[in-house]
């Protein structure tokens, strides 16, 4: 049995979001205000609809990403680090060919593509068969901070894609438009340094997790054993935790609760993948990427 574990970088954990709006599209606030709303973040992407907002002006956030949300009336796709030439002859028309072309340009530029809010059924969402037709897509937004619990989470589609053999990572983003939507969901990336190159490399290998407030200190695979060190300190260690290990088709493999700081799962070999959700008493959560069991 071999466990493919993306959590292998040294360094520290960096926090950021890739999907947020400004007044350059339908956000309520100009770029300078959005920078202030995200004070304390290590990195931030701005992804206005069908336009690449240039980063400019004063900000405390050290590492910023240009991005674009390709926004047809049917489906939305986030492209992080697209080339400027993406806008030459740009169209947001939803055909797999057009979306794939835009994604390919971004990936060839060192960036990545994410299928966002796939379950937002009242407006823009992704059909499973269309998601399966998109190639080289690095992941899907499993947690969108827009604030609608029926539509803004997509763990079901993530498990369906993973179970169909697609290696896709889960992302958490605010998709912030208005005041109050900031700092709800983010990505925590393990990398040696907080540079664009290092963050992109860690994202591509799956060395990050989604957080709504809780976290992991370390996720290791030793032989057939997965060892999860939950974020720990004197205060957190007194609080109750709920940890679930999920496998193929979203099957619950194991649940652990208690005032714990570590959870362990022994792989049987037929899981396909194992991903971990950890909740802290009060509801703050952390969602790991899948570890693949071969
Ligand atoms: Zn959208
Ligand atoms: Zn958006």
PDB file of C-alpha atoms and ligand atoms in Angstrom:
ATOM      1  CA  UNK A   1       0.000   0.000   0.000  1.00  0.00           C
ATOM      2  CA  UNK A   2       1.266   3.456  -0.858  1.00  0.00           C
ATOM      3  CA  UNK A   3      -0.259   6.656   0.448  1.00  0.00           C
ATOM      4  CA  UNK A   4       0.188   9.775  -1.671  1.00  0.00           C
ATOM      5  CA  UNK A   5       0.373  12.636   0.792  1.00  0.00           C
ATOM      6  CA  UNK A   6       0.720  16.185  -0.542  1.00  0.00           C
ATOM      7  CA  UNK A   7       1.535  17.546   2.924  1.00  0.00           C
ATOM      8  CA  UNK A   8       5.297  17.286   2.543  1.00  0.00           C
ATOM      9  CA  UNK A   9       6.720  20.809   2.450  1.00  0.00           C
ATOM     10  CA  UNK A  10       8.758  22.268   5.242  1.00  0.00           C
ATOM     11  CA  UNK A  11       8.095  25.783   6.345  1.00  0.00           C
ATOM     12  CA  UNK A  12       5.032  27.392   7.817  1.00  0.00           C
ATOM     13  CA  UNK A  13       1.338  27.837   7.159  1.00  0.00           C
ATOM     14  CA  UNK A  14       0.214  30.872   5.163  1.00  0.00           C
ATOM     15  CA  UNK A  15      -3.379  32.069   5.008  1.00  0.00           C
ATOM     16  CA  UNK A  16      -5.225  33.530   2.032  1.00  0.00           C
ATOM     17  CA  UNK A  17      -8.165  33.664  -0.330  1.00  0.00           C
ATOM     18  CA  UNK A  18      -8.152  33.633  -4.127  1.00  0.00           C
ATOM     19  CA  UNK A  19     -11.711  34.656  -4.974  1.00  0.00           C
ATOM     20  CA  UNK A  20     -12.896  38.173  -4.084  1.00  0.00           C
ATOM     21  CA  UNK A  21     -14.500  41.112  -5.883  1.00  0.00           C
ATOM     22  CA  UNK A  22     -14.055  44.889  -6.064  1.00  0.00           C
ATOM     23  CA  UNK A  23     -15.986  47.755  -7.658  1.00  0.00           C
ATOM     24  CA  UNK A  24     -14.229  46.801 -10.913  1.00  0.00           C
ATOM     25  CA  UNK A  25     -17.060  44.276 -11.222  1.00  0.00           C
ATOM     26  CA  UNK A  26     -19.973  43.851  -8.805  1.00  0.00           C
ATOM     27  CA  UNK A  27     -18.159  44.242  -5.477  1.00  0.00           C
ATOM     28  CA  UNK A  28     -19.226  47.110  -3.242  1.00  0.00           C
ATOM     29  CA  UNK A  29     -15.732  48.322  -2.346  1.00  0.00           C
ATOM     30  CA  UNK A  30     -12.701  49.594  -4.252  1.00  0.00           C
ATOM     31  CA  UNK A  31      -9.432  47.675  -4.183  1.00  0.00           C
ATOM     32  CA  UNK A  32      -7.883  49.812  -1.413  1.00  0.00           C
ATOM     33  CA  UNK A  33     -10.813  48.986   0.909  1.00  0.00           C
ATOM     34  CA  UNK A  34     -10.682  45.286   0.059  1.00  0.00           C
ATOM     35  CA  UNK A  35      -6.984  45.281   1.015  1.00  0.00           C
ATOM     36  CA  UNK A  36      -7.949  46.732   4.410  1.00  0.00           C
ATOM     37  CA  UNK A  37     -10.768  44.200   4.862  1.00  0.00           C
ATOM     38  CA  UNK A  38      -8.180  41.448   4.467  1.00  0.00           C
ATOM     39  CA  UNK A  39      -5.548  42.887   6.796  1.00  0.00           C
ATOM     40  CA  UNK A  40      -3.711  40.017   8.429  1.00  0.00           C
ATOM     41  CA  UNK A  41      -3.913  37.723   5.414  1.00  0.00           C
ATOM     42  CA  UNK A  42      -0.625  36.488   3.963  1.00  0.00           C
ATOM     43  CA  UNK A  43      -1.902  36.409   0.397  1.00  0.00           C
ATOM     44  CA  UNK A  44      -4.956  37.630  -1.489  1.00  0.00           C
ATOM     45  CA  UNK A  45      -6.357  37.127  -4.962  1.00  0.00           C
ATOM     46  CA  UNK A  46      -8.741  39.572  -6.604  1.00  0.00           C
ATOM     47  CA  UNK A  47     -10.989  37.892  -9.157  1.00  0.00           C
ATOM     48  CA  UNK A  48     -13.429  40.321 -10.708  1.00  0.00           C
ATOM     49  CA  UNK A  49     -15.944  39.081 -13.277  1.00  0.00           C
ATOM     50  CA  UNK A  50     -14.466  38.921 -16.780  1.00  0.00           C
ATOM     51  CA  UNK A  51     -11.734  41.476 -16.019  1.00  0.00           C
ATOM     52  CA  UNK A  52      -8.237  41.237 -14.536  1.00  0.00           C
ATOM     53  CA  UNK A  53      -7.925  43.825 -11.762  1.00  0.00           C
ATOM     54  CA  UNK A  54      -4.323  45.037 -11.495  1.00  0.00           C
ATOM     55  CA  UNK A  55      -2.864  45.221  -8.011  1.00  0.00           C
ATOM     56  CA  UNK A  56      -1.793  48.768  -7.172  1.00  0.00           C
ATOM     57  CA  UNK A  57      -1.560  51.164  -4.284  1.00  0.00           C
ATOM     58  CA  UNK A  58      -0.682  50.704  -0.637  1.00  0.00           C
ATOM     59  CA  UNK A  59      -1.410  47.447   1.110  1.00  0.00           C
ATOM     60  CA  UNK A  60      -0.235  45.410   4.086  1.00  0.00           C
ATOM     61  CA  UNK A  61      -0.828  42.058   2.396  1.00  0.00           C
ATOM     62  CA  UNK A  62       2.562  40.840   1.282  1.00  0.00           C
ATOM     63  CA  UNK A  63       1.623  38.517  -1.541  1.00  0.00           C
ATOM     64  CA  UNK A  64      -1.116  39.281  -4.051  1.00  0.00           C
ATOM     65  CA  UNK A  65      -2.442  37.325  -7.015  1.00  0.00           C
ATOM     66  CA  UNK A  66      -4.098  38.546 -10.153  1.00  0.00           C
ATOM     67  CA  UNK A  67      -7.118  36.451 -11.021  1.00  0.00           C
ATOM     68  CA  UNK A  68     -10.301  36.514 -13.063  1.00  0.00           C
ATOM     69  CA  UNK A  69     -13.702  34.891 -12.635  1.00  0.00           C
ATOM     70  CA  UNK A  70     -14.880  33.740 -16.049  1.00  0.00           C
ATOM     71  CA  UNK A  71     -18.583  34.428 -15.676  1.00  0.00           C
ATOM     72  CA  UNK A  72     -20.973  33.016 -18.229  1.00  0.00           C
ATOM     73  CA  UNK A  73     -24.660  32.982 -17.217  1.00  0.00           C
ATOM     74  CA  UNK A  74     -24.355  29.187 -16.692  1.00  0.00           C
ATOM     75  CA  UNK A  75     -21.102  28.546 -14.803  1.00  0.00           C
ATOM     76  CA  UNK A  76     -18.213  30.398 -13.203  1.00  0.00           C
ATOM     77  CA  UNK A  77     -14.528  29.458 -13.307  1.00  0.00           C
ATOM     78  CA  UNK A  78     -11.745  31.061 -11.263  1.00  0.00           C
ATOM     79  CA  UNK A  79      -8.402  31.516 -12.990  1.00  0.00           C
ATOM     80  CA  UNK A  80      -5.480  32.488 -10.744  1.00  0.00           C
ATOM     81  CA  UNK A  81      -2.368  34.048 -12.317  1.00  0.00           C
ATOM     82  CA  UNK A  82      -3.729  34.352 -15.877  1.00  0.00           C
ATOM     83  CA  UNK A  83      -1.591  35.967 -18.578  1.00  0.00           C
ATOM     84  CA  UNK A  84      -2.579  39.482 -19.667  1.00  0.00           C
ATOM     85  CA  UNK A  85      -3.119  38.094 -23.163  1.00  0.00           C
ATOM     86  CA  UNK A  86      -6.126  36.146 -21.821  1.00  0.00           C
ATOM     87  CA  UNK A  87      -8.211  39.241 -22.526  1.00  0.00           C
ATOM     88  CA  UNK A  88      -7.258  39.372 -26.230  1.00  0.00           C
ATOM     89  CA  UNK A  89     -10.391  38.184 -28.008  1.00  0.00           C
ATOM     90  CA  UNK A  90     -11.870  37.257 -24.606  1.00  0.00           C
ATOM     91  CA  UNK A  91     -15.319  35.748 -24.340  1.00  0.00           C
ATOM     92  CA  UNK A  92     -17.073  34.309 -21.287  1.00  0.00           C
ATOM     93  CA  UNK A  93     -19.315  32.098 -23.441  1.00  0.00           C
ATOM     94  CA  UNK A  94     -19.775  28.756 -21.719  1.00  0.00           C
ATOM     95  CA  UNK A  95     -18.580  26.055 -23.988  1.00  0.00           C
ATOM     96  CA  UNK A  96     -16.141  23.452 -22.739  1.00  0.00           C
ATOM     97  CA  UNK A  97     -13.824  24.478 -25.603  1.00  0.00           C
ATOM     98  CA  UNK A  98     -13.776  28.144 -24.590  1.00  0.00           C
ATOM     99  CA  UNK A  99     -13.451  27.493 -20.844  1.00  0.00           C
ATOM    100  CA  UNK A 100     -10.735  24.927 -21.540  1.00  0.00           C
ATOM    101  CA  UNK A 101      -8.846  27.376 -23.773  1.00  0.00           C
ATOM    102  CA  UNK A 102      -8.883  30.045 -21.040  1.00  0.00           C
ATOM    103  CA  UNK A 103      -7.876  27.506 -18.382  1.00  0.00           C
ATOM    104  CA  UNK A 104      -5.033  26.194 -20.548  1.00  0.00           C
ATOM    105  CA  UNK A 105      -3.663  29.716 -21.120  1.00  0.00           C
ATOM    106  CA  UNK A 106      -3.636  30.270 -17.351  1.00  0.00           C
ATOM    107  CA  UNK A 107      -2.059  26.911 -16.506  1.00  0.00           C
ATOM    108  CA  UNK A 108       0.593  27.443 -19.191  1.00  0.00           C
ATOM    109  CA  UNK A 109       1.307  30.782 -17.482  1.00  0.00           C
ATOM    110  CA  UNK A 110       2.020  28.982 -14.181  1.00  0.00           C
ATOM    111  CA  UNK A 111      -1.453  29.550 -12.724  1.00  0.00           C
ATOM    112  CA  UNK A 112      -4.405  27.285 -12.022  1.00  0.00           C
ATOM    113  CA  UNK A 113      -8.151  26.937 -12.608  1.00  0.00           C
ATOM    114  CA  UNK A 114     -10.883  26.225 -10.046  1.00  0.00           C
ATOM    115  CA  UNK A 115     -14.551  25.455 -10.747  1.00  0.00           C
ATOM    116  CA  UNK A 116     -16.348  27.710  -8.292  1.00  0.00           C
ATOM    117  CA  UNK A 117     -19.639  27.525  -6.372  1.00  0.00           C
ATOM    118  CA  UNK A 118     -20.589  24.352  -8.294  1.00  0.00           C
ATOM    119  CA  UNK A 119     -23.835  23.884  -6.336  1.00  0.00           C
ATOM    120  CA  UNK A 120     -25.269  27.411  -6.624  1.00  0.00           C
ATOM    121  CA  UNK A 121     -28.335  26.027  -8.367  1.00  0.00           C
ATOM    122  CA  UNK A 122     -30.361  29.254  -8.378  1.00  0.00           C
ATOM    123  CA  UNK A 123     -27.757  31.017 -10.551  1.00  0.00           C
ATOM    124  CA  UNK A 124     -24.413  29.700 -11.797  1.00  0.00           C
ATOM    125  CA  UNK A 125     -23.526  26.083 -11.088  1.00  0.00           C
ATOM    126  CA  UNK A 126     -21.664  23.172 -12.616  1.00  0.00           C
ATOM    127  CA  UNK A 127     -23.240  20.012 -13.956  1.00  0.00           C
ATOM    128  CA  UNK A 128     -21.266  16.917 -13.058  1.00  0.00           C
ATOM    129  CA  UNK A 129     -20.796  15.925 -16.710  1.00  0.00           C
ATOM    130  CA  UNK A 130     -19.376  19.355 -17.568  1.00  0.00           C
ATOM    131  CA  UNK A 131     -16.968  19.187 -14.611  1.00  0.00           C
ATOM    132  CA  UNK A 132     -15.798  15.801 -15.872  1.00  0.00           C
ATOM    133  CA  UNK A 133     -15.117  17.288 -19.313  1.00  0.00           C
ATOM    134  CA  UNK A 134     -12.797  20.017 -17.990  1.00  0.00           C
ATOM    135  CA  UNK A 135      -9.152  18.922 -18.216  1.00  0.00           C
ATOM    136  CA  UNK A 136      -6.207  20.067 -16.064  1.00  0.00           C
ATOM    137  CA  UNK A 137      -8.561  21.664 -13.569  1.00  0.00           C
ATOM    138  CA  UNK A 138      -6.767  21.800 -10.222  1.00  0.00           C
ATOM    139  CA  UNK A 139      -9.819  21.855  -8.015  1.00  0.00           C
ATOM    140  CA  UNK A 140     -13.296  22.948  -7.078  1.00  0.00           C
ATOM    141  CA  UNK A 141     -14.589  25.414  -4.519  1.00  0.00           C
ATOM    142  CA  UNK A 142     -15.966  23.160  -1.784  1.00  0.00           C
ATOM    143  CA  UNK A 143     -16.736  26.068   0.522  1.00  0.00           C
ATOM    144  CA  UNK A 144     -17.901  29.442  -0.786  1.00  0.00           C
ATOM    145  CA  UNK A 145     -18.379  32.124   1.837  1.00  0.00           C
ATOM    146  CA  UNK A 146     -21.326  33.818   0.135  1.00  0.00           C
ATOM    147  CA  UNK A 147     -23.401  32.607   3.044  1.00  0.00           C
ATOM    148  CA  UNK A 148     -26.022  30.191   1.759  1.00  0.00           C
ATOM    149  CA  UNK A 149     -25.564  26.800   3.446  1.00  0.00           C
ATOM    150  CA  UNK A 150     -27.812  24.947   0.980  1.00  0.00           C
ATOM    151  CA  UNK A 151     -25.834  26.078  -2.040  1.00  0.00           C
ATOM    152  CA  UNK A 152     -22.361  27.245  -1.075  1.00  0.00           C
ATOM    153  CA  UNK A 153     -20.833  23.951  -0.018  1.00  0.00           C
ATOM    154  CA  UNK A 154     -19.955  21.213  -2.480  1.00  0.00           C
ATOM    155  CA  UNK A 155     -18.401  18.294  -0.650  1.00  0.00           C
ATOM    156  CA  UNK A 156     -20.795  16.004  -2.539  1.00  0.00           C
ATOM    157  CA  UNK A 157     -19.399  17.044  -5.932  1.00  0.00           C
ATOM    158  CA  UNK A 158     -15.845  16.819  -4.593  1.00  0.00           C
ATOM    159  CA  UNK A 159     -16.383  13.235  -3.440  1.00  0.00           C
ATOM    160  CA  UNK A 160     -18.071  12.405  -6.762  1.00  0.00           C
ATOM    161  CA  UNK A 161     -15.112  13.741  -8.785  1.00  0.00           C
ATOM    162  CA  UNK A 162     -12.542  12.070  -6.520  1.00  0.00           C
ATOM    163  CA  UNK A 163     -14.466   8.789  -6.665  1.00  0.00           C
ATOM    164  CA  UNK A 164     -14.478   9.044 -10.469  1.00  0.00           C
ATOM    165  CA  UNK A 165     -10.686   9.162 -10.335  1.00  0.00           C
ATOM    166  CA  UNK A 166     -10.186  12.909 -10.689  1.00  0.00           C
ATOM    167  CA  UNK A 167      -7.388  14.300  -8.529  1.00  0.00           C
ATOM    168  CA  UNK A 168      -8.883  17.652  -7.617  1.00  0.00           C
ATOM    169  CA  UNK A 169      -8.199  19.790  -4.574  1.00  0.00           C
ATOM    170  CA  UNK A 170     -10.832  21.523  -2.476  1.00  0.00           C
ATOM    171  CA  UNK A 171     -10.711  25.309  -2.117  1.00  0.00           C
ATOM    172  CA  UNK A 172     -12.368  27.673   0.346  1.00  0.00           C
ATOM    173  CA  UNK A 173     -12.957  31.285  -0.626  1.00  0.00           C
ATOM    174  CA  UNK A 174     -15.148  34.149   0.520  1.00  0.00           C
ATOM    175  CA  UNK A 175     -16.230  35.278  -2.945  1.00  0.00           C
ATOM    176  CA  UNK A 176     -16.663  38.537  -1.034  1.00  0.00           C
ATOM    177  CA  UNK A 177     -18.794  41.253  -2.599  1.00  0.00           C
ATOM    178  CA  UNK A 178     -20.202  43.166   0.386  1.00  0.00           C
ATOM    179  CA  UNK A 179     -19.158  44.026   3.915  1.00  0.00           C
ATOM    180  CA  UNK A 180     -19.649  41.028   6.208  1.00  0.00           C
ATOM    181  CA  UNK A 181     -18.616  38.413   3.660  1.00  0.00           C
ATOM    182  CA  UNK A 182     -14.906  38.771   4.354  1.00  0.00           C
ATOM    183  CA  UNK A 183     -12.793  36.268   6.321  1.00  0.00           C
ATOM    184  CA  UNK A 184     -15.357  33.457   6.369  1.00  0.00           C
ATOM    185  CA  UNK A 185     -13.443  30.767   4.471  1.00  0.00           C
ATOM    186  CA  UNK A 186      -9.831  30.626   3.362  1.00  0.00           C
ATOM    187  CA  UNK A 187      -6.949  28.402   2.318  1.00  0.00           C
ATOM    188  CA  UNK A 188      -3.982  27.633   4.550  1.00  0.00           C
ATOM    189  CA  UNK A 189      -0.891  26.755   2.532  1.00  0.00           C
ATOM    190  CA  UNK A 190       2.292  25.081   3.772  1.00  0.00           C
ATOM    191  CA  UNK A 191       5.376  26.577   2.134  1.00  0.00           C
ATOM    192  CA  UNK A 192       8.908  27.629   3.005  1.00  0.00           C
ATOM    193  CA  UNK A 193       8.252  31.226   2.074  1.00  0.00           C
ATOM    194  CA  UNK A 194       5.328  33.464   1.268  1.00  0.00           C
ATOM    195  CA  UNK A 195       6.108  34.127  -2.373  1.00  0.00           C
ATOM    196  CA  UNK A 196       3.910  33.744  -5.409  1.00  0.00           C
ATOM    197  CA  UNK A 197       6.068  30.876  -6.698  1.00  0.00           C
ATOM    198  CA  UNK A 198       6.125  28.969  -3.392  1.00  0.00           C
ATOM    199  CA  UNK A 199       2.375  29.339  -2.782  1.00  0.00           C
ATOM    200  CA  UNK A 200       1.529  28.248  -6.349  1.00  0.00           C
ATOM    201  CA  UNK A 201       3.831  25.218  -6.041  1.00  0.00           C
ATOM    202  CA  UNK A 202       2.254  24.120  -2.741  1.00  0.00           C
ATOM    203  CA  UNK A 203      -1.272  24.586  -4.092  1.00  0.00           C
ATOM    204  CA  UNK A 204      -0.438  22.405  -7.085  1.00  0.00           C
ATOM    205  CA  UNK A 205       0.866  19.564  -4.913  1.00  0.00           C
ATOM    206  CA  UNK A 206      -2.077  19.751  -2.503  1.00  0.00           C
ATOM    207  CA  UNK A 207      -0.114  21.058   0.464  1.00  0.00           C
ATOM    208  CA  UNK A 208      -2.945  23.206   1.806  1.00  0.00           C
ATOM    209  CA  UNK A 209      -6.278  22.900   3.565  1.00  0.00           C
ATOM    210  CA  UNK A 210      -9.532  24.834   3.762  1.00  0.00           C
ATOM    211  CA  UNK A 211     -10.355  26.623   6.991  1.00  0.00           C
ATOM    212  CA  UNK A 212     -13.292  28.417   8.547  1.00  0.00           C
ATOM    213  CA  UNK A 213     -11.327  29.006  11.727  1.00  0.00           C
ATOM    214  CA  UNK A 214      -9.735  25.750  12.842  1.00  0.00           C
ATOM    215  CA  UNK A 215      -6.612  24.057  11.460  1.00  0.00           C
ATOM    216  CA  UNK A 216      -4.091  21.279  11.228  1.00  0.00           C
ATOM    217  CA  UNK A 217      -0.522  21.439  12.518  1.00  0.00           C
ATOM    218  CA  UNK A 218       0.607  18.440  10.497  1.00  0.00           C
ATOM    219  CA  UNK A 219      -0.771  15.581   8.389  1.00  0.00           C
ATOM    220  CA  UNK A 220       1.524  12.617   7.950  1.00  0.00           C
ATOM    221  CA  UNK A 221       1.379   9.189   6.392  1.00  0.00           C
ATOM    222  CA  UNK A 222       3.575   6.559   8.041  1.00  0.00           C
ATOM    223  CA  UNK A 223       3.293   3.208   6.278  1.00  0.00           C
ATOM    224  CA  UNK A 224      -0.461   2.595   6.130  1.00  0.00           C
ATOM    225  CA  UNK A 225      -1.235   4.997   8.994  1.00  0.00           C
ATOM    226  CA  UNK A 226      -2.479   8.562   8.600  1.00  0.00           C
ATOM    227  CA  UNK A 227      -1.621  10.748  11.585  1.00  0.00           C
ATOM    228  CA  UNK A 228      -3.430  14.072  11.897  1.00  0.00           C
ATOM    229  CA  UNK A 229      -2.092  16.629  14.365  1.00  0.00           C
ATOM    230  CA  UNK A 230      -4.871  19.104  15.020  1.00  0.00           C
ATOM    231  CA  UNK A 231      -3.961  22.694  15.689  1.00  0.00           C
ATOM    232  CA  UNK A 232      -2.932  22.642  19.291  1.00  0.00           C
ATOM    233  CA  UNK A 233      -2.168  25.037  22.114  1.00  0.00           C
ATOM    234  CA  UNK A 234      -3.072  25.306  25.770  1.00  0.00           C
ATOM    235  CA  UNK A 235      -6.503  26.855  25.074  1.00  0.00           C
ATOM    236  CA  UNK A 236      -7.432  24.715  22.059  1.00  0.00           C
ATOM    237  CA  UNK A 237      -6.438  21.514  23.865  1.00  0.00           C
ATOM    238  CA  UNK A 238      -9.213  22.106  26.421  1.00  0.00           C
ATOM    239  CA  UNK A 239     -11.883  22.223  23.708  1.00  0.00           C
ATOM    240  CA  UNK A 240     -13.913  19.371  22.257  1.00  0.00           C
ATOM    241  CA  UNK A 241     -13.099  18.203  18.677  1.00  0.00           C
ATOM    242  CA  UNK A 242     -15.050  16.235  16.087  1.00  0.00           C
ATOM    243  CA  UNK A 243     -12.863  14.577  13.478  1.00  0.00           C
ATOM    244  CA  UNK A 244     -14.193  12.570  10.524  1.00  0.00           C
ATOM    245  CA  UNK A 245     -12.197  10.567   7.990  1.00  0.00           C
ATOM    246  CA  UNK A 246     -13.983  10.278   4.624  1.00  0.00           C
ATOM    247  CA  UNK A 247     -13.239   7.856   1.781  1.00  0.00           C
ATOM    248  CA  UNK A 248     -14.564   7.008  -1.681  1.00  0.00           C
ATOM    249  CA  UNK A 249     -18.145   8.153  -2.358  1.00  0.00           C
ATOM    250  CA  UNK A 250     -17.996  10.211   0.818  1.00  0.00           C
ATOM    251  CA  UNK A 251     -18.130   7.103   2.995  1.00  0.00           C
ATOM    252  CA  UNK A 252     -17.431   7.805   6.656  1.00  0.00           C
ATOM    253  CA  UNK A 253     -14.399   5.676   7.510  1.00  0.00           C
ATOM    254  CA  UNK A 254     -13.906   6.743  11.096  1.00  0.00           C
ATOM    255  CA  UNK A 255     -15.084   9.364  13.567  1.00  0.00           C
ATOM    256  CA  UNK A 256     -13.128  10.505  16.576  1.00  0.00           C
ATOM    257  CA  UNK A 257     -14.289  12.934  19.240  1.00  0.00           C
ATOM    258  CA  UNK A 258     -12.920  14.231  22.493  1.00  0.00           C
ATOM    259  CA  UNK A 259     -10.563  16.822  23.891  1.00  0.00           C
ATOM    260  CA  UNK A 260      -7.927  15.479  21.535  1.00  0.00           C
ATOM    261  CA  UNK A 261      -5.037  17.020  19.655  1.00  0.00           C
ATOM    262  CA  UNK A 262      -4.360  14.052  17.348  1.00  0.00           C
ATOM    263  CA  UNK A 263      -6.446  11.609  15.297  1.00  0.00           C
ATOM    264  CA  UNK A 264      -5.144   8.471  13.608  1.00  0.00           C
ATOM    265  CA  UNK A 265      -6.561   6.338  10.802  1.00  0.00           C
ATOM    266  CA  UNK A 266      -5.259   2.942   9.734  1.00  0.00           C
ATOM    267  CA  UNK A 267      -5.783   2.478   5.983  1.00  0.00           C
ATOM    268  CA  UNK A 268      -7.202  -0.830   4.754  1.00  0.00           C
ATOM    269  CA  UNK A 269      -6.049  -0.276   1.166  1.00  0.00           C
ATOM    270  CA  UNK A 270      -9.435  -0.017  -0.555  1.00  0.00           C
ATOM    271  CA  UNK A 271     -10.344   3.553   0.470  1.00  0.00           C
ATOM    272  CA  UNK A 272      -9.319   5.171  -2.816  1.00  0.00           C
ATOM    273  CA  UNK A 273      -8.647   8.363  -0.920  1.00  0.00           C
ATOM    274  CA  UNK A 274      -8.909   9.653   2.604  1.00  0.00           C
ATOM    275  CA  UNK A 275      -9.800  13.231   3.501  1.00  0.00           C
ATOM    276  CA  UNK A 276     -10.248  14.693   6.946  1.00  0.00           C
ATOM    277  CA  UNK A 277     -12.760  17.176   8.377  1.00  0.00           C
ATOM    278  CA  UNK A 278     -12.022  18.548  11.853  1.00  0.00           C
ATOM    279  CA  UNK A 279     -14.467  20.697  13.816  1.00  0.00           C
ATOM    280  CA  UNK A 280     -13.740  22.552  16.975  1.00  0.00           C
ATOM    281  CA  UNK A 281     -16.389  22.933  19.671  1.00  0.00           C
ATOM    282  CA  UNK A 282     -18.295  25.999  18.474  1.00  0.00           C
ATOM    283  CA  UNK A 283     -18.200  25.100  14.809  1.00  0.00           C
ATOM    284  CA  UNK A 284     -14.899  26.357  13.442  1.00  0.00           C
ATOM    285  CA  UNK A 285     -13.606  23.839  10.939  1.00  0.00           C
ATOM    286  CA  UNK A 286     -10.676  22.633   8.851  1.00  0.00           C
ATOM    287  CA  UNK A 287     -10.961  20.419   5.765  1.00  0.00           C
ATOM    288  CA  UNK A 288      -7.922  18.551   4.471  1.00  0.00           C
ATOM    289  CA  UNK A 289      -7.083  17.638   0.911  1.00  0.00           C
ATOM    290  CA  UNK A 290      -7.434  13.962   0.001  1.00  0.00           C
ATOM    291  CA  UNK A 291      -4.546  11.587   0.549  1.00  0.00           C
ATOM    292  CA  UNK A 292      -4.664   8.933  -2.162  1.00  0.00           C
ATOM    293  CA  UNK A 293      -4.430   5.278  -1.148  1.00  0.00           C
ATOM    294  CA  UNK A 294      -2.876   3.137  -3.862  1.00  0.00           C
TER     295      UNK A 294
HETATM  296 ZN1  LIG B   1     -19.272  33.470  -9.271  1.00  0.00          ZN
HETATM  297 ZN1  LIG B   2     -17.203  35.516  -7.456  1.00  0.00          ZN
END
